[in-house]
Structure formats: structure tokens, C-alpha cells
PDB file of C-alpha atoms and ligand atoms in Angstrom:
ATOM      1  CA  MET A   1       0.000   0.000   0.000  1.00  0.00           C
ATOM      2  CA  ASP A   2       1.375   3.399  -1.016  1.00  0.00           C
ATOM      3  CA  TYR A   3       1.019   6.270   1.395  1.00  0.00           C
ATOM      4  CA  GLN A   4       1.907   9.909   0.966  1.00  0.00           C
ATOM      5  CA  TYR A   5       1.948  11.100   4.570  1.00  0.00           C
ATOM      6  CA  ILE A   6       2.868   8.028   6.585  1.00  0.00           C
ATOM      7  CA  ASP A   7       5.332   5.122   6.393  1.00  0.00           C
ATOM      8  CA  VAL A   8       4.286   1.664   7.455  1.00  0.00           C
ATOM      9  CA  GLN A   9       6.572  -1.231   8.398  1.00  0.00           C
ATOM     10  CA  PRO A  10       4.236  -4.170   9.091  1.00  0.00           C
ATOM     11  CA  GLN A  11       6.967  -6.232  10.799  1.00  0.00           C
ATOM     12  CA  ALA A  12       9.459  -3.775  12.313  1.00  0.00           C
ATOM     13  CA  ALA A  13      10.143  -6.462  14.928  1.00  0.00           C
ATOM     14  CA  ALA A  14       8.542  -9.834  15.669  1.00  0.00           C
ATOM     15  CA  GLY A  15       4.804  -9.182  15.909  1.00  0.00           C
ATOM     16  CA  VAL A  16       5.342  -5.414  15.981  1.00  0.00           C
ATOM     17  CA  ALA A  17       4.326  -2.920  13.287  1.00  0.00           C
ATOM     18  CA  LEU A  18       5.744   0.573  13.061  1.00  0.00           C
ATOM     19  CA  VAL A  19       3.762   3.491  11.650  1.00  0.00           C
ATOM     20  CA  ARG A  20       5.584   6.770  11.162  1.00  0.00           C
ATOM     21  CA  LEU A  21       3.863  10.118  10.549  1.00  0.00           C
ATOM     22  CA  ASN A  22       5.829  11.565   7.667  1.00  0.00           C
ATOM     23  CA  ARG A  23       5.012  15.201   7.015  1.00  0.00           C
ATOM     24  CA  PRO A  24       8.148  16.645   8.561  1.00  0.00           C
ATOM     25  CA  LYS A  25       8.129  20.142   7.020  1.00  0.00           C
ATOM     26  CA  GLU A  26       4.718  20.790   8.608  1.00  0.00           C
ATOM     27  CA  LEU A  27       5.781  19.191  11.899  1.00  0.00           C
ATOM     28  CA  ASN A  28       3.448  16.297  11.069  1.00  0.00           C
ATOM     29  CA  ALA A  29       0.369  18.525  11.192  1.00  0.00           C
ATOM     30  CA  LEU A  30      -2.571  16.155  10.973  1.00  0.00           C
ATOM     31  CA  CYS A  31      -4.250  17.134   7.704  1.00  0.00           C
ATOM     32  CA  LEU A  32      -7.329  15.157   6.694  1.00  0.00           C
ATOM     33  CA  ALA A  33      -5.426  13.119   4.103  1.00  0.00           C
ATOM     34  CA  LEU A  34      -2.843  12.083   6.706  1.00  0.00           C
ATOM     35  CA  MET A  35      -5.558  11.061   9.149  1.00  0.00           C
ATOM     36  CA  GLU A  36      -7.324   9.071   6.438  1.00  0.00           C
ATOM     37  CA  GLU A  37      -4.113   7.202   5.620  1.00  0.00           C
ATOM     38  CA  LEU A  38      -3.352   6.620   9.285  1.00  0.00           C
ATOM     39  CA  THR A  39      -6.835   5.324  10.040  1.00  0.00           C
ATOM     40  CA  ARG A  40      -6.758   2.995   7.048  1.00  0.00           C
ATOM     41  CA  ALA A  41      -3.272   1.690   7.893  1.00  0.00           C
ATOM     42  CA  LEU A  42      -4.150   1.039  11.529  1.00  0.00           C
ATOM     43  CA  GLU A  43      -7.331  -0.793  10.560  1.00  0.00           C
ATOM     44  CA  GLN A  44      -5.415  -2.967   8.107  1.00  0.00           C
ATOM     45  CA  LEU A  45      -2.735  -3.814  10.654  1.00  0.00           C
ATOM     46  CA  ASP A  46      -5.424  -4.517  13.233  1.00  0.00           C
ATOM     47  CA  ALA A  47      -6.897  -7.128  10.899  1.00  0.00           C
ATOM     48  CA  GLU A  48      -3.572  -8.970  10.505  1.00  0.00           C
ATOM     49  CA  ALA A  49      -3.135 -11.925  12.838  1.00  0.00           C
ATOM     50  CA  ASP A  50       0.641 -11.538  13.086  1.00  0.00           C
ATOM     51  CA  CYS A  51       0.409  -7.896  14.140  1.00  0.00           C
ATOM     52  CA  ARG A  52       0.322  -7.987  17.949  1.00  0.00           C
ATOM     53  CA  CYS A  53       1.324  -4.435  18.807  1.00  0.00           C
ATOM     54  CA  ILE A  54       1.671  -1.184  16.852  1.00  0.00           C
ATOM     55  CA  VAL A  55       4.143   1.623  17.511  1.00  0.00           C
ATOM     56  CA  LEU A  56       3.135   5.050  16.229  1.00  0.00           C
ATOM     57  CA  THR A  57       5.837   7.665  15.930  1.00  0.00           C
ATOM     58  CA  GLY A  58       6.848  10.914  14.224  1.00  0.00           C
ATOM     59  CA  ASN A  59      10.376  12.251  14.058  1.00  0.00           C
ATOM     60  CA  ASP A  60      12.818  13.666  16.606  1.00  0.00           C
ATOM     61  CA  ARG A  61      11.479  17.235  16.229  1.00  0.00           C
ATOM     62  CA  ALA A  62       7.765  16.516  16.236  1.00  0.00           C
ATOM     63  CA  PHE A  63       5.397  13.693  16.965  1.00  0.00           C
ATOM     64  CA  ALA A  64       2.664  15.994  15.610  1.00  0.00           C
ATOM     65  CA  ALA A  65       1.974  19.727  16.056  1.00  0.00           C
ATOM     66  CA  GLY A  66      -1.791  19.268  15.928  1.00  0.00           C
ATOM     67  CA  ALA A  67      -4.564  19.371  13.399  1.00  0.00           C
ATOM     68  CA  ASP A  68      -3.626  21.256  10.244  1.00  0.00           C
ATOM     69  CA  ILE A  69      -4.464  24.862  11.087  1.00  0.00           C
ATOM     70  CA  LYS A  70      -3.999  26.055   7.507  1.00  0.00           C
ATOM     71  CA  GLU A  71      -6.466  23.473   6.242  1.00  0.00           C
ATOM     72  CA  MET A  72      -9.057  24.381   8.902  1.00  0.00           C
ATOM     73  CA  ALA A  73      -8.610  28.160   9.042  1.00  0.00           C
ATOM     74  CA  GLY A  74     -11.243  29.128   6.455  1.00  0.00           C
ATOM     75  CA  ARG A  75     -13.882  26.603   7.481  1.00  0.00           C
ATOM     76  CA  GLY A  76     -17.151  27.439   9.131  1.00  0.00           C
ATOM     77  CA  ALA A  77     -19.024  25.443  11.747  1.00  0.00           C
ATOM     78  CA  ILE A  78     -21.233  23.747   9.171  1.00  0.00           C
ATOM     79  CA  ASP A  79     -18.158  22.689   7.154  1.00  0.00           C
ATOM     80  CA  MET A  80     -16.651  21.216  10.309  1.00  0.00           C
ATOM     81  CA  LEU A  81     -19.857  19.339  11.110  1.00  0.00           C
ATOM     82  CA  ARG A  82     -20.153  18.067   7.564  1.00  0.00           C
ATOM     83  CA  ILE A  83     -16.525  16.953   7.298  1.00  0.00           C
ATOM     84  CA  ASP A  84     -16.660  15.517  10.835  1.00  0.00           C
ATOM     85  CA  GLN A  85     -12.917  14.893  10.887  1.00  0.00           C
ATOM     86  CA  PHE A  86     -12.973  13.378  14.340  1.00  0.00           C
ATOM     87  CA  SER A  87     -15.116  10.472  13.179  1.00  0.00           C
ATOM     88  CA  MET A  88     -11.810   8.960  12.044  1.00  0.00           C
ATOM     89  CA  TRP A  89     -10.558   9.196  15.600  1.00  0.00           C
ATOM     90  CA  GLU A  90     -13.541   7.125  16.681  1.00  0.00           C
ATOM     91  CA  ARG A  91     -12.351   4.435  14.273  1.00  0.00           C
ATOM     92  CA  ILE A  92      -8.842   4.525  15.758  1.00  0.00           C
ATOM     93  CA  LYS A  93     -10.424   4.235  19.198  1.00  0.00           C
ATOM     94  CA  LYS A  94     -11.805   0.863  18.059  1.00  0.00           C
ATOM     95  CA  ILE A  95      -8.397  -0.609  17.120  1.00  0.00           C
ATOM     96  CA  LYS A  96      -8.031  -3.767  19.207  1.00  0.00           C
ATOM     97  CA  THR A  97      -4.262  -4.158  18.833  1.00  0.00           C
ATOM     98  CA  PRO A  98      -2.331  -2.317  21.554  1.00  0.00           C
ATOM     99  CA  LEU A  99      -0.908   1.005  20.353  1.00  0.00           C
ATOM    100  CA  ILE A 100       2.235   2.600  21.728  1.00  0.00           C
ATOM    101  CA  ALA A 101       3.123   6.207  20.895  1.00  0.00           C
ATOM    102  CA  ALA A 102       6.845   6.934  20.619  1.00  0.00           C
ATOM    103  CA  VAL A 103       6.967  10.700  21.118  1.00  0.00           C
ATOM    104  CA  SER A 104       9.826  13.132  20.600  1.00  0.00           C
ATOM    105  CA  GLY A 105       9.551  16.907  20.302  1.00  0.00           C
ATOM    106  CA  PHE A 106       6.143  18.512  19.883  1.00  0.00           C
ATOM    107  CA  ALA A 107       2.968  16.621  20.746  1.00  0.00           C
ATOM    108  CA  LEU A 108       0.520  19.504  20.592  1.00  0.00           C
ATOM    109  CA  GLY A 109      -3.216  19.847  20.129  1.00  0.00           C
ATOM    110  CA  GLY A 110      -4.322  16.909  17.997  1.00  0.00           C
ATOM    111  CA  GLY A 111      -0.765  15.560  18.331  1.00  0.00           C
ATOM    112  CA  CYS A 112      -1.120  15.325  22.098  1.00  0.00           C
ATOM    113  CA  GLU A 113      -4.605  13.896  21.623  1.00  0.00           C
ATOM    114  CA  LEU A 114      -3.306  11.292  19.176  1.00  0.00           C
ATOM    115  CA  ALA A 115      -0.604  10.234  21.645  1.00  0.00           C
ATOM    116  CA  MET A 116      -3.271   9.965  24.348  1.00  0.00           C
ATOM    117  CA  LEU A 117      -5.445   7.883  22.016  1.00  0.00           C
ATOM    118  CA  CYS A 118      -2.634   5.314  22.115  1.00  0.00           C
ATOM    119  CA  ASP A 119      -2.487   2.896  25.030  1.00  0.00           C
ATOM    120  CA  MET A 120       0.983   3.824  26.253  1.00  0.00           C
ATOM    121  CA  ILE A 121       3.429   6.644  25.588  1.00  0.00           C
ATOM    122  CA  VAL A 122       7.219   6.359  25.494  1.00  0.00           C
ATOM    123  CA  ALA A 123       8.777   9.827  25.310  1.00  0.00           C
ATOM    124  CA  SER A 124      12.171  11.257  24.555  1.00  0.00           C
ATOM    125  CA  GLU A 125      13.674  13.844  26.895  1.00  0.00           C
ATOM    126  CA  THR A 126      12.748  16.544  24.374  1.00  0.00           C
ATOM    127  CA  ALA A 127       9.040  15.725  24.244  1.00  0.00           C
ATOM    128  CA  ARG A 128       6.637  18.616  24.885  1.00  0.00           C
ATOM    129  CA  PHE A 129       2.945  18.018  25.425  1.00  0.00           C
ATOM    130  CA  GLY A 130       0.315  20.715  25.151  1.00  0.00           C
ATOM    131  CA  GLN A 131      -3.199  21.700  24.159  1.00  0.00           C
ATOM    132  CA  PRO A 132      -2.595  25.187  22.731  1.00  0.00           C
ATOM    133  CA  GLU A 133      -5.889  25.441  20.814  1.00  0.00           C
ATOM    134  CA  ILE A 134      -7.081  28.246  23.094  1.00  0.00           C
ATOM    135  CA  LYS A 135      -4.404  30.434  21.573  1.00  0.00           C
ATOM    136  CA  ILE A 136      -5.989  30.091  18.143  1.00  0.00           C
ATOM    137  CA  GLY A 137      -9.493  30.786  19.322  1.00  0.00           C
ATOM    138  CA  VAL A 138     -10.773  27.252  19.756  1.00  0.00           C
ATOM    139  CA  MET A 139     -10.461  24.393  22.241  1.00  0.00           C
ATOM    140  CA  PRO A 140      -9.344  20.763  22.064  1.00  0.00           C
ATOM    141  CA  GLY A 141     -11.689  18.785  19.847  1.00  0.00           C
ATOM    142  CA  ALA A 142     -10.324  15.240  19.722  1.00  0.00           C
ATOM    143  CA  GLY A 143     -10.562  14.190  23.337  1.00  0.00           C
ATOM    144  CA  GLY A 144      -8.092  16.628  24.916  1.00  0.00           C
ATOM    145  CA  THR A 145     -10.433  17.930  27.576  1.00  0.00           C
ATOM    146  CA  GLN A 146     -11.423  14.378  28.520  1.00  0.00           C
ATOM    147  CA  ARG A 147      -8.306  12.210  28.215  1.00  0.00           C
ATOM    148  CA  LEU A 148      -5.893  14.859  29.432  1.00  0.00           C
ATOM    149  CA  THR A 149      -8.021  15.596  32.481  1.00  0.00           C
ATOM    150  CA  ARG A 150      -8.136  11.939  33.387  1.00  0.00           C
ATOM    151  CA  ALA A 151      -4.422  11.513  32.786  1.00  0.00           C
ATOM    152  CA  VAL A 152      -3.016  14.552  34.593  1.00  0.00           C
ATOM    153  CA  GLY A 153      -5.856  15.643  36.875  1.00  0.00           C
ATOM    154  CA  LYS A 154      -8.207  18.601  36.734  1.00  0.00           C
ATOM    155  CA  ALA A 155      -5.883  21.346  37.972  1.00  0.00           C
ATOM    156  CA  ARG A 156      -3.077  20.685  35.518  1.00  0.00           C
ATOM    157  CA  ALA A 157      -5.436  19.931  32.617  1.00  0.00           C
ATOM    158  CA  MET A 158      -7.400  23.107  33.247  1.00  0.00           C
ATOM    159  CA  GLU A 159      -4.210  25.164  33.231  1.00  0.00           C
ATOM    160  CA  MET A 160      -2.964  23.529  30.028  1.00  0.00           C
ATOM    161  CA  VAL A 161      -6.302  23.895  28.243  1.00  0.00           C
ATOM    162  CA  LEU A 162      -6.986  27.462  29.425  1.00  0.00           C
ATOM    163  CA  THR A 163      -3.475  28.870  28.949  1.00  0.00           C
ATOM    164  CA  GLY A 164      -2.028  26.595  26.252  1.00  0.00           C
ATOM    165  CA  ARG A 165       1.040  25.946  28.419  1.00  0.00           C
ATOM    166  CA  PHE A 166       3.262  23.062  27.270  1.00  0.00           C
ATOM    167  CA  ILE A 167       4.550  20.538  29.761  1.00  0.00           C
ATOM    168  CA  SER A 168       7.923  18.822  29.596  1.00  0.00           C
ATOM    169  CA  ALA A 169       8.488  15.085  29.456  1.00  0.00           C
ATOM    170  CA  GLU A 170       9.450  15.154  33.175  1.00  0.00           C
ATOM    171  CA  GLU A 171       6.209  16.908  34.131  1.00  0.00           C
ATOM    172  CA  ALA A 172       4.233  14.533  31.920  1.00  0.00           C
ATOM    173  CA  LEU A 173       5.848  11.542  33.625  1.00  0.00           C
ATOM    174  CA  ALA A 174       5.235  12.934  37.108  1.00  0.00           C
ATOM    175  CA  ALA A 175       1.607  13.632  36.168  1.00  0.00           C
ATOM    176  CA  GLY A 176       1.013  10.106  34.826  1.00  0.00           C
ATOM    177  CA  LEU A 177       0.540  11.077  31.182  1.00  0.00           C
ATOM    178  CA  ILE A 178       3.406   8.944  29.886  1.00  0.00           C
ATOM    179  CA  ASN A 179       5.067   5.655  30.718  1.00  0.00           C
ATOM    180  CA  ARG A 180       8.747   6.513  30.539  1.00  0.00           C
ATOM    181  CA  ILE A 181      11.383   8.952  29.327  1.00  0.00           C
ATOM    182  CA  VAL A 182      14.536   7.951  27.489  1.00  0.00           C
ATOM    183  CA  PRO A 183      17.266   9.894  25.670  1.00  0.00           C
ATOM    184  CA  VAL A 184      16.240  11.119  22.239  1.00  0.00           C
ATOM    185  CA  GLU A 185      18.410   8.579  20.422  1.00  0.00           C
ATOM    186  CA  LEU A 186      16.663   5.718  22.233  1.00  0.00           C
ATOM    187  CA  TYR A 187      12.958   6.545  22.395  1.00  0.00           C
ATOM    188  CA  LEU A 188      11.950   4.565  19.322  1.00  0.00           C
ATOM    189  CA  GLN A 189      14.080   1.591  20.310  1.00  0.00           C
ATOM    190  CA  GLU A 190      12.528   1.684  23.786  1.00  0.00           C
ATOM    191  CA  ALA A 191       9.005   1.841  22.353  1.00  0.00           C
ATOM    192  CA  LEU A 192       9.755  -1.120  20.061  1.00  0.00           C
ATOM    193  CA  LYS A 193      11.135  -3.047  23.022  1.00  0.00           C
ATOM    194  CA  LEU A 194       7.994  -2.395  25.061  1.00  0.00           C
ATOM    195  CA  ALA A 195       5.901  -3.345  22.027  1.00  0.00           C
ATOM    196  CA  GLY A 196       7.910  -6.576  21.736  1.00  0.00           C
ATOM    197  CA  GLU A 197       7.022  -7.457  25.331  1.00  0.00           C
ATOM    198  CA  VAL A 198       3.320  -6.872  24.597  1.00  0.00           C
ATOM    199  CA  ALA A 199       3.556  -8.802  21.314  1.00  0.00           C
ATOM    200  CA  ALA A 200       4.940 -11.836  23.151  1.00  0.00           C
ATOM    201  CA  MET A 201       1.802 -12.118  25.306  1.00  0.00           C
ATOM    202  CA  PRO A 202      -1.226 -14.251  24.338  1.00  0.00           C
ATOM    203  CA  PRO A 203      -2.982 -12.160  21.660  1.00  0.00           C
ATOM    204  CA  LEU A 204      -6.600 -12.712  22.636  1.00  0.00           C
ATOM    205  CA  ALA A 205      -5.925 -12.028  26.307  1.00  0.00           C
ATOM    206  CA  THR A 206      -4.010  -8.910  25.287  1.00  0.00           C
ATOM    207  CA  GLN A 207      -6.875  -7.557  23.196  1.00  0.00           C
ATOM    208  CA  LEU A 208      -9.513  -8.297  25.799  1.00  0.00           C
ATOM    209  CA  ALA A 209      -7.338  -6.857  28.571  1.00  0.00           C
ATOM    210  CA  LYS A 210      -6.872  -3.671  26.546  1.00  0.00           C
ATOM    211  CA  GLU A 211     -10.607  -3.470  25.980  1.00  0.00           C
ATOM    212  CA  ALA A 212     -11.292  -3.946  29.687  1.00  0.00           C
ATOM    213  CA  VAL A 213      -8.796  -1.294  30.800  1.00  0.00           C
ATOM    214  CA  LEU A 214     -10.223   1.176  28.296  1.00  0.00           C
ATOM    215  CA  HIS A 215     -13.721   0.402  29.443  1.00  0.00           C
ATOM    216  CA  ALA A 216     -12.869   1.264  33.038  1.00  0.00           C
ATOM    217  CA  PHE A 217     -11.243   4.420  31.788  1.00  0.00           C
ATOM    218  CA  ASN A 218     -13.757   5.513  29.163  1.00  0.00           C
ATOM    219  CA  SER A 219     -17.096   4.625  30.632  1.00  0.00           C
ATOM    220  CA  PHE A 220     -16.649   6.565  33.846  1.00  0.00           C
ATOM    221  CA  LEU A 221     -17.236  10.086  32.624  1.00  0.00           C
ATOM    222  CA  ASP A 222     -19.863   9.134  30.036  1.00  0.00           C
ATOM    223  CA  HIS A 223     -21.897   7.458  32.732  1.00  0.00           C
ATOM    224  CA  GLY A 224     -21.264  10.297  35.136  1.00  0.00           C
ATOM    225  CA  LEU A 225     -22.446  12.889  32.658  1.00  0.00           C
ATOM    226  CA  VAL A 226     -25.562  10.945  31.692  1.00  0.00           C
ATOM    227  CA  HIS A 227     -26.411  10.453  35.346  1.00  0.00           C
ATOM    228  CA  GLU A 228     -25.813  14.094  36.184  1.00  0.00           C
ATOM    229  CA  ARG A 229     -27.922  15.329  33.271  1.00  0.00           C
ATOM    230  CA  LYS A 230     -30.780  12.969  34.065  1.00  0.00           C
ATOM    231  CA  ASN A 231     -30.846  14.176  37.665  1.00  0.00           C
ATOM    232  CA  PHE A 232     -30.714  17.794  36.593  1.00  0.00           C
ATOM    233  CA  TYR A 233     -33.697  17.368  34.253  1.00  0.00           C
ATOM    234  CA  THR A 234     -35.617  15.306  36.839  1.00  0.00           C
ATOM    235  CA  LEU A 235     -35.401  18.134  39.347  1.00  0.00           C
ATOM    236  CA  PHE A 236     -37.569  20.211  37.014  1.00  0.00           C
ATOM    237  CA  ALA A 237     -40.449  17.972  38.168  1.00  0.00           C
ATOM    238  CA  THR A 238     -40.180  19.296  41.749  1.00  0.00           C
ATOM    239  CA  GLU A 239     -42.004  22.157  43.464  1.00  0.00           C
ATOM    240  CA  ASP A 240     -38.723  23.258  44.956  1.00  0.00           C
ATOM    241  CA  GLN A 241     -37.318  23.935  41.506  1.00  0.00           C
ATOM    242  CA  LYS A 242     -40.331  26.127  40.652  1.00  0.00           C
ATOM    243  CA  GLU A 243     -40.062  27.896  44.009  1.00  0.00           C
ATOM    244  CA  GLY A 244     -36.298  28.307  43.866  1.00  0.00           C
ATOM    245  CA  MET A 245     -36.270  29.839  40.421  1.00  0.00           C
ATOM    246  CA  ALA A 246     -39.326  31.993  41.072  1.00  0.00           C
ATOM    247  CA  ALA A 247     -37.719  33.282  44.279  1.00  0.00           C
ATOM    248  CA  PHE A 248     -34.598  34.180  42.365  1.00  0.00           C
ATOM    249  CA  VAL A 249     -36.585  36.092  39.762  1.00  0.00           C
ATOM    250  CA  GLU A 250     -38.728  37.823  42.425  1.00  0.00           C
ATOM    251  CA  LYS A 251     -35.647  38.643  44.530  1.00  0.00           C
ATOM    252  CA  ARG A 252     -36.938  36.967  47.735  1.00  0.00           C
ATOM    253  CA  PRO A 253     -35.734  34.054  49.885  1.00  0.00           C
ATOM    254  CA  PRO A 254     -37.120  30.629  48.780  1.00  0.00           C
ATOM    255  CA  GLN A 255     -39.493  28.557  50.940  1.00  0.00           C
ATOM    256  CA  TRP A 256     -38.466  24.900  50.505  1.00  0.00           C
ATOM    257  CA  LYS A 257     -41.084  22.127  50.716  1.00  0.00           C
ATOM    258  CA  GLY A 258     -38.981  19.070  49.983  1.00  0.00           C
ATOM    259  CA  ALA A 259     -41.464  18.172  47.264  1.00  0.00           C
TER     260      ALA A 259
HETATM  261  N1  LIG B   1      -0.925  23.205  11.252  1.00  0.00           N
HETATM  262  C1  LIG B   1      -0.382  23.602  10.082  1.00  0.00           C
HETATM  263  N2  LIG B   1       0.924  23.927   9.942  1.00  0.00           N
HETATM  264  C2  LIG B   1       1.702  23.844  11.038  1.00  0.00           C
HETATM  265  C3  LIG B   1       1.195  23.453  12.289  1.00  0.00           C
HETATM  266  C4  LIG B   1      -0.187  23.104  12.375  1.00  0.00           C
HETATM  267  N3  LIG B   1      -0.763  22.671  13.513  1.00  0.00           N
HETATM  268  N4  LIG B   1       2.197  23.490  13.193  1.00  0.00           N
HETATM  269  C5  LIG B   1       3.301  23.884  12.524  1.00  0.00           C
HETATM  270  N5  LIG B   1       3.001  24.104  11.217  1.00  0.00           N
HETATM  271  C6  LIG B   1       3.903  24.541  10.147  1.00  0.00           C
HETATM  272  C7  LIG B   1       4.263  26.010  10.315  1.00  0.00           C
HETATM  273  O1  LIG B   1       3.250  26.843   9.779  1.00  0.00           O
HETATM  274  C8  LIG B   1       5.557  26.069   9.541  1.00  0.00           C
HETATM  275  O2  LIG B   1       5.233  26.083   8.173  1.00  0.00           O
HETATM  276  P1  LIG B   1       6.029  27.087   7.162  1.00  0.00           P
HETATM  277  O3  LIG B   1       7.448  26.585   7.210  1.00  0.00           O
HETATM  278  O4  LIG B   1       5.348  26.870   5.857  1.00  0.00           O
HETATM  279  O5  LIG B   1       5.880  28.449   7.737  1.00  0.00           O
HETATM  280  C9  LIG B   1       6.192  24.715   9.840  1.00  0.00           C
HETATM  281  O6  LIG B   1       5.144  23.861  10.270  1.00  0.00           O
HETATM  282  C10 LIG B   1       7.228  24.791  10.955  1.00  0.00           C
HETATM  283  O7  LIG B   1       6.626  25.398  12.083  1.00  0.00           O
HETATM  284  P2  LIG B   1       7.209  26.714  12.805  1.00  0.00           P
HETATM  285  O8  LIG B   1       7.997  27.519  11.848  1.00  0.00           O
HETATM  286  O9  LIG B   1       6.068  27.403  13.484  1.00  0.00           O
HETATM  287  O10 LIG B   1       8.191  26.032  13.861  1.00  0.00           O
HETATM  288  P3  LIG B   1       8.624  26.592  15.299  1.00  0.00           P
HETATM  289  O11 LIG B   1       9.686  25.687  15.793  1.00  0.00           O
HETATM  290  O12 LIG B   1       8.865  28.046  15.237  1.00  0.00           O
HETATM  291  O13 LIG B   1       7.295  26.411  16.220  1.00  0.00           O
HETATM  292  C11 LIG B   1       5.433  25.191  17.112  1.00  0.00           C
HETATM  293  C12 LIG B   1       6.828  25.135  16.479  1.00  0.00           C
HETATM  294  C13 LIG B   1       5.504  25.822  18.501  1.00  0.00           C
HETATM  295  C14 LIG B   1       4.942  23.777  17.212  1.00  0.00           C
HETATM  296  C15 LIG B   1       4.497  26.056  16.212  1.00  0.00           C
HETATM  297  O14 LIG B   1       4.592  25.577  14.872  1.00  0.00           O
HETATM  298  C16 LIG B   1       3.059  26.001  16.602  1.00  0.00           C
HETATM  299  O15 LIG B   1       2.653  26.678  17.546  1.00  0.00           O
HETATM  300  N6  LIG B   1       2.230  25.221  15.884  1.00  0.00           N
HETATM  301  C17 LIG B   1       0.812  25.155  16.103  1.00  0.00           C
HETATM  302  C18 LIG B   1       0.480  24.307  17.335  1.00  0.00           C
HETATM  303  C19 LIG B   1      -1.026  24.293  17.553  1.00  0.00           C
HETATM  304  O16 LIG B   1      -1.651  25.323  17.767  1.00  0.00           O
HETATM  305  N7  LIG B   1      -1.644  23.104  17.501  1.00  0.00           N
HETATM  306  C20 LIG B   1      -3.047  22.926  17.670  1.00  0.00           C
HETATM  307  C21 LIG B   1      -3.744  22.875  16.346  1.00  0.00           C
HETATM  308  S1  LIG B   1      -5.552  22.818  16.465  1.00  0.00           S
HETATM  309  C22 LIG B   1      -5.901  21.239  16.926  1.00  0.00           C
HETATM  310  O17 LIG B   1      -5.046  20.403  17.026  1.00  0.00           O
HETATM  311  C23 LIG B   1      -7.365  20.934  17.198  1.00  0.00           C
HETATM  312  C24 LIG B   1      -7.653  19.561  17.733  1.00  0.00           C
HETATM  313  O18 LIG B   1      -8.075  19.411  18.850  1.00  0.00           O
HETATM  314  C25 LIG B   1      -7.472  18.390  16.895  1.00  0.00           C
END
């Protein structure tokens, strides 16, 4: 299979495939065509029985500097809804084979989100993680507010999302965002080694274990939000809601009935 924006080595090591984002001049900005190639390649590898683990990497300077700002700049909201670029990310979310991101340099915006979409992250000492979308008038759109918050906690995530501050590999490790840091000349080798360990495990158990870990991780907030919303709406059936809101509007203290 010929790709323009990625390189694929189906057997970089025993049972391990290597996918490299290859748009170096643009710091691997994730244009739609790149994401289409990546999604297709990952789905193909996922379907191959001898592919037990996939390493996703960029180059020493950049894992990926985010979605392609130049491609998106002129679009309106309806264009974005129609194109629905993040539907491809949903497909990557369904990849059963474990994914390891080998990150060096910039992992920003969609680049940070893509690394977090992987199951583990091996970083070089030069890795920088950030969600700088706020600085270009938007916010993270591919899971940044959700996965980052879970990974590094609310305080740090809020600061990163609201100020666009980058964090270093050391801070990312301390916060629990990544698995390990190695010198820049070793990060890919280290990721392949970790992938080799995963690839040596029983494949069905590996896939089901991945699914189970992700379920614990993913279902929590979804359920929490659904529960919260349902309770919020249900309270509009109470007299206290009518009284409380009326009292606010009439500028008087409420009289609660517990009904
Ligand atoms: N989209 C398109 N092009 C990008 C890009 C991006 N996200 N990031 C970098 N580039 C391009 C630059 O425009 C530049 O191109 P030219 O040579 O044609 O001018 C080239 O890559 C090299 O970049 P710089 O010259 O800017 O390199 P630098 O070392 O001075 O700065 C950087 C590096 C700090 C990463 C800076 O490029 C930068 O801030 N990039 C944008 C980061 C960003 O905002 N990412 C979020 C995007 S939105 C998003 O991702 C939404 C989402 O949730 C999915």
C-alpha cells in the first residue's frame, strides 16, 4: 500500500508494526489526508493476525503539532460538522491491537490527543505536550479535555487547556501522562522493546485486557455525565425547583417544601 503522509513497516520487529507520521516540514500537522491514511493503515494492521502491537511515531522534532491549522482556518461550523474529521478518531479508538506512541519533540493539540489515544506513551527527553488550541481561538476537539483531564488531573489539565502551556516530558511523567522517558536517540528503540514485550503475550488475552482497561477508563465520565444530566432534568419535576427559580426572579428568599 502506497502512502503519501505516513510510512508503514508491518513487521518492524517480531509481531510489531511501526507506523511513522511523515510530514516533517509541517511538523506532522494532521491534515485530513494524513488522518485518512493513518486510520486505514491502523485498521489494516489490526486485521492482521501476526500484528500484535503497533508503535506510532513521528520524528525527533515533532510527533505531531496538531490538526492542520492552515487546512481548517477558512472553514465554518457547518463545514466542520459536515466533514466531521474526528469520526476517524472514533475508528482509531476501536483498534483492538495495543498502540504505543513513541513521542519526541512537539505533541501539541491533535498531536497530544493522538498520543493519548494510544495505550501507552514512550517519550524522549525533548518531548513537549500541550493543548494550545485556546491560543488560536478554539479548544481541544479530539478528546483533549477528557483524556488529558483523566491523565493529569483537573488542575493541571485546566491550566494547560486554558493557557495553552506546554509541559515537559518530566512533568508529563510525574503527572502520569506517559510511561517513561529515554534519551532522544533511544525513544523509538525503547518503544519497540515495550511493544515486543506486549507482542509476546497471548494475543486474545491482550486484546480483551486492553478493551477492559479502556472500558474502566472511558465509561466513567460518560456514565457520570448521563447520570448528572438525568438528575438535573428530573429536578424540574419538583415544586422546589419552581419555588427556587421563582424566588430568584422575584428577589426573595425561597421557601423549601422538599417536594
Ligand atoms: N498546522 C499547520 N501547519 C503547522 C502546524 C499546524 N498545527 N504546526 C506547525 N506548522 C507549520 C508552520 O506553519 C511552519 O510552516 P512554514 O514553514 O510553511 O511556515 C512549519 O510547520 C514549521 O513550524 P514553525 O515555523 O512554526 O516552527 P517553530 O519551531 O517556530 O514552532 C510550534 C513550532 C511551537 C509547534 C508552532 O509551529 C506552533 O505553535 N504550531 C501550532 C500548534 C497548535 O496550535 N496546535 C493545535 C492545532 S488545532 C488542533 O489540534 C485541534 C484539535 O483538537 C485536533
